[in-house]
Amino acid sequence: VDFALAARRLCRIRHRRRRLLAPRLSAMAAAEASYQNMEPETCCQKSCRIVRRCVLGSICVAILLVCLVQAVLYWWATMKCSATALKNYDYSGGGPENLVPLNSLLVEREPAWWGESFINIPADDAGLATGASTGVIFKTRGPIFNTYVYQDILGQETFVIRDRPLALGGSHKIMRCDGEGPSYVFSEGSHWIMNNIRE
């Protein structure tokens, strides 16, 4: 008697499981049928998919190359700009505080293929030259921003100026190579629109 009762209970459990699994099995069968009935990808669709992937891949590679070139150019322009190189340095031409004379004239040299340079000449309040050059500002072009480095008459780099490409209008950041003092940012800001209109 016990075996018969256990068998009936087992049959009931199996029946309940079949009723519970029936909707799932039918849904899976319908999904498999719809997947099999899908239209195959045409040659045009496949070509478009390949072209999209190639274009996106080319854009990513181009962005990486541009960033890499910019990093190498910035490193090359500021190779001598370090705090260790300026330890116990006398800062000829402008002193350790200003680095350059308070009144200076910038005389542009003839541009070269790799960049431009400007001679720094001390001047008086009237803007007249009062002595020989104290150094040169070298401009290194880059695909994202330009870098300006001041090199004194002893060939030592003392400060760096770089463009800020994401800022509105002309914007530059000035940093000392010795790491002393704060960094300064000069920006046109909202005056950029009026300056372009006046030009």
Short mmCIF file of C-alpha atoms in Angstrom, two decimals:
data_model
loop_
_atom_site.label_atom_id
_atom_site.label_comp_id
_atom_site.label_asym_id
_atom_site.label_seq_id
_atom_site.Cartn_x
_atom_site.Cartn_y
_atom_site.Cartn_z
CA VAL A 1 0.00 0.00 0.00
CA ASP A 2 2.80 2.40 0.85
CA PHE A 3 4.45 1.78 -2.52
CA ALA A 4 1.24 2.53 -4.39
CA LEU A 5 0.73 5.79 -2.48
CA ALA A 6 4.31 6.87 -3.18
CA ALA A 7 3.90 6.08 -6.87
CA ARG A 8 0.73 8.19 -7.11
CA ARG A 9 2.47 11.12 -5.41
CA LEU A 10 5.41 10.82 -7.77
CA CYS A 11 3.07 10.88 -10.77
CA ARG A 12 1.36 14.00 -9.43
CA ILE A 13 4.71 15.78 -8.95
CA ARG A 14 5.79 14.92 -12.49
CA HIS A 15 2.49 16.16 -13.86
CA ARG A 16 2.84 19.46 -12.03
CA ARG A 17 6.40 19.91 -13.31
CA ARG A 18 5.26 19.30 -16.86
CA ARG A 19 2.51 21.91 -16.51
CA LEU A 20 5.01 24.43 -15.12
CA LEU A 21 7.63 23.75 -17.78
CA ALA A 22 5.23 23.68 -20.71
CA PRO A 23 5.09 27.50 -21.22
CA ARG A 24 8.87 27.78 -21.01
CA LEU A 25 9.42 24.99 -23.49
CA SER A 26 6.93 26.49 -25.91
CA ALA A 27 8.56 29.92 -25.63
CA MET A 28 11.99 28.43 -26.29
CA ALA A 29 10.65 26.53 -29.28
CA ALA A 30 9.06 29.69 -30.68
CA ALA A 31 12.29 31.65 -30.22
CA GLU A 32 14.28 28.93 -31.95
CA ALA A 33 11.79 28.83 -34.82
CA SER A 34 11.92 32.61 -35.24
CA TYR A 35 15.72 32.53 -35.16
CA GLN A 36 15.76 29.88 -37.87
CA ASN A 37 13.29 31.88 -39.95
CA MET A 38 15.40 35.07 -39.83
CA GLU A 39 16.52 36.37 -43.17
CA PRO A 40 20.26 35.92 -43.85
CA GLU A 41 22.45 39.05 -43.93
CA THR A 42 22.73 40.48 -47.41
CA CYS A 43 26.02 41.40 -49.03
CA CYS A 44 25.18 45.11 -48.79
CA GLN A 45 24.43 44.88 -45.07
CA LYS A 46 27.64 42.98 -44.45
CA SER A 47 29.65 45.55 -46.41
CA CYS A 48 28.09 48.43 -44.46
CA ARG A 49 28.87 46.71 -41.17
CA ILE A 50 32.50 46.19 -42.17
CA VAL A 51 32.83 49.80 -43.36
CA ARG A 52 31.42 51.14 -40.08
CA ARG A 53 33.89 49.08 -38.08
CA CYS A 54 36.79 50.21 -40.27
CA VAL A 55 35.81 53.88 -39.97
CA LEU A 56 35.44 53.69 -36.18
CA GLY A 57 38.73 51.83 -35.87
CA SER A 58 40.51 54.38 -38.07
CA ILE A 59 39.14 57.27 -36.00
CA CYS A 60 40.31 55.64 -32.75
CA VAL A 61 43.77 54.96 -34.18
CA ALA A 62 44.04 58.54 -35.49
CA ILE A 63 43.09 59.98 -32.08
CA LEU A 64 45.67 57.80 -30.35
CA LEU A 65 48.38 58.81 -32.83
CA VAL A 66 47.58 62.52 -32.42
CA CYS A 67 47.77 62.24 -28.62
CA LEU A 68 51.03 60.30 -28.86
CA VAL A 69 52.60 62.87 -31.20
CA GLN A 70 51.50 65.70 -28.90
CA ALA A 71 52.99 63.96 -25.85
CA VAL A 72 56.32 63.37 -27.63
CA LEU A 73 56.54 66.99 -28.84
CA TYR A 74 55.74 68.37 -25.38
CA TRP A 75 58.35 66.08 -23.82
CA TRP A 76 60.93 67.14 -26.42
CA ALA A 77 60.21 70.86 -25.89
CA THR A 78 60.51 70.65 -22.09
CA MET A 79 63.42 68.20 -21.75
CA LYS A 80 65.59 70.71 -19.85
CA CYS A 81 62.72 72.08 -17.76
CA SER A 82 63.15 70.41 -14.37
CA ALA A 83 63.59 71.37 -10.74
CA THR A 84 66.82 69.38 -10.37
CA ALA A 85 68.46 71.32 -13.21
CA LEU A 86 67.59 74.63 -11.54
CA LYS A 87 68.79 73.76 -8.06
CA ASN A 88 71.04 76.59 -6.75
CA TYR A 89 70.71 78.37 -10.11
CA ASP A 90 71.35 82.13 -10.35
CA TYR A 91 68.68 82.88 -13.01
CA SER A 92 70.68 85.23 -15.16
CA GLY A 93 68.71 88.00 -16.83
CA GLY A 94 65.68 88.33 -14.56
CA GLY A 95 66.47 86.89 -11.15
CA PRO A 96 64.83 84.01 -9.29
CA GLU A 97 61.53 85.86 -8.78
CA ASN A 98 60.62 87.32 -12.19
CA LEU A 99 62.89 85.13 -14.38
CA VAL A 100 62.86 87.86 -17.07
CA PRO A 101 63.25 91.68 -16.89
CA LEU A 102 60.08 93.51 -15.82
CA ASN A 103 60.02 95.44 -19.12
CA SER A 104 60.94 93.34 -22.13
CA LEU A 105 60.66 93.39 -25.89
CA LEU A 106 59.94 90.26 -27.88
CA VAL A 107 61.53 90.23 -31.33
CA GLU A 108 60.32 87.46 -33.62
CA ARG A 109 62.87 85.56 -35.63
CA GLU A 110 62.23 84.11 -39.05
CA PRO A 111 60.05 80.99 -38.55
CA ALA A 112 61.57 77.56 -39.17
CA TRP A 113 59.86 74.32 -40.22
CA TRP A 114 59.94 72.97 -36.66
CA GLY A 115 58.68 76.09 -34.89
CA GLU A 116 59.26 79.74 -34.10
CA SER A 117 61.40 81.72 -31.67
CA PHE A 118 61.29 85.16 -30.04
CA ILE A 119 64.29 87.05 -28.65
CA ASN A 120 63.72 88.65 -25.24
CA ILE A 121 65.35 92.08 -24.92
CA PRO A 122 65.20 94.25 -21.76
CA ALA A 123 63.49 97.63 -22.22
CA ASP A 124 62.64 100.79 -20.28
CA ASP A 125 59.21 102.17 -19.43
CA ALA A 126 59.00 103.80 -22.85
CA GLY A 127 59.52 100.48 -24.62
CA LEU A 128 63.05 101.20 -25.80
CA ALA A 129 65.75 98.53 -25.65
CA THR A 130 68.23 99.00 -22.82
CA GLY A 131 70.59 96.06 -23.31
CA ALA A 132 71.41 92.80 -24.99
CA SER A 133 69.14 89.77 -25.18
CA THR A 134 68.50 87.88 -21.95
CA GLY A 135 67.10 84.76 -23.58
CA VAL A 136 64.90 83.24 -26.24
CA ILE A 137 61.35 81.90 -26.20
CA PHE A 138 61.04 78.82 -28.40
CA LYS A 139 57.66 77.81 -29.81
CA THR A 140 57.06 74.14 -30.59
CA ARG A 141 53.98 73.41 -32.64
CA GLY A 142 51.74 70.50 -31.81
CA PRO A 143 48.61 68.90 -33.27
CA ILE A 144 46.58 69.77 -30.14
CA PHE A 145 48.39 72.73 -28.54
CA ASN A 146 51.61 74.73 -28.89
CA THR A 147 54.37 74.86 -26.28
CA TYR A 148 56.53 77.90 -25.48
CA VAL A 149 59.74 77.48 -23.47
CA TYR A 150 61.97 80.32 -22.24
CA GLN A 151 65.70 79.61 -22.42
CA ASP A 152 68.08 82.14 -20.89
CA ILE A 153 71.48 83.13 -22.27
CA LEU A 154 73.12 80.21 -20.44
CA GLY A 155 70.87 77.74 -22.23
CA GLN A 156 68.76 76.86 -19.19
CA GLU A 157 64.97 76.57 -19.48
CA THR A 158 63.26 78.45 -16.65
CA PHE A 159 59.53 78.53 -17.48
CA VAL A 160 57.00 76.97 -19.86
CA ILE A 161 53.87 78.39 -21.49
CA ARG A 162 51.36 76.12 -23.16
CA ASP A 163 48.05 76.66 -24.88
CA ARG A 164 44.80 75.49 -23.31
CA PRO A 165 42.85 74.15 -26.33
CA LEU A 166 39.61 73.48 -24.44
CA ALA A 167 39.30 77.06 -23.12
CA LEU A 168 37.23 79.71 -24.89
CA GLY A 169 39.42 82.03 -26.95
CA GLY A 170 43.13 82.42 -26.41
CA SER A 171 44.19 80.86 -23.13
CA HIS A 172 47.68 80.03 -21.85
CA LYS A 173 49.09 78.43 -18.72
CA ILE A 174 52.47 79.58 -17.37
CA MET A 175 54.52 77.27 -15.17
CA ARG A 176 57.97 77.62 -13.60
CA CYS A 177 60.42 74.82 -14.29
CA ASP A 178 61.71 74.79 -10.70
CA GLY A 179 58.24 74.05 -9.34
CA GLU A 180 58.31 77.09 -7.07
CA GLY A 181 55.29 79.36 -6.79
CA PRO A 182 51.86 78.96 -8.38
CA SER A 183 50.96 78.46 -12.01
CA TYR A 184 49.22 81.32 -13.83
CA VAL A 185 46.47 81.17 -16.46
CA PHE A 186 45.86 84.05 -18.87
CA SER A 187 42.66 83.81 -20.87
CA GLU A 188 40.57 86.00 -23.14
CA GLY A 189 37.39 84.43 -21.87
CA SER A 190 34.25 86.19 -23.07
CA HIS A 191 36.35 89.03 -24.57
CA TRP A 192 37.30 86.64 -27.38
CA ILE A 193 34.05 87.37 -29.25
CA MET A 194 34.47 91.16 -29.14
CA ASN A 195 38.15 90.92 -30.06
CA ASN A 196 37.26 88.92 -33.19
CA ILE A 197 34.56 91.40 -34.14
CA ARG A 198 36.97 94.32 -33.80
CA GLU A 199 39.48 92.57 -35.99
#
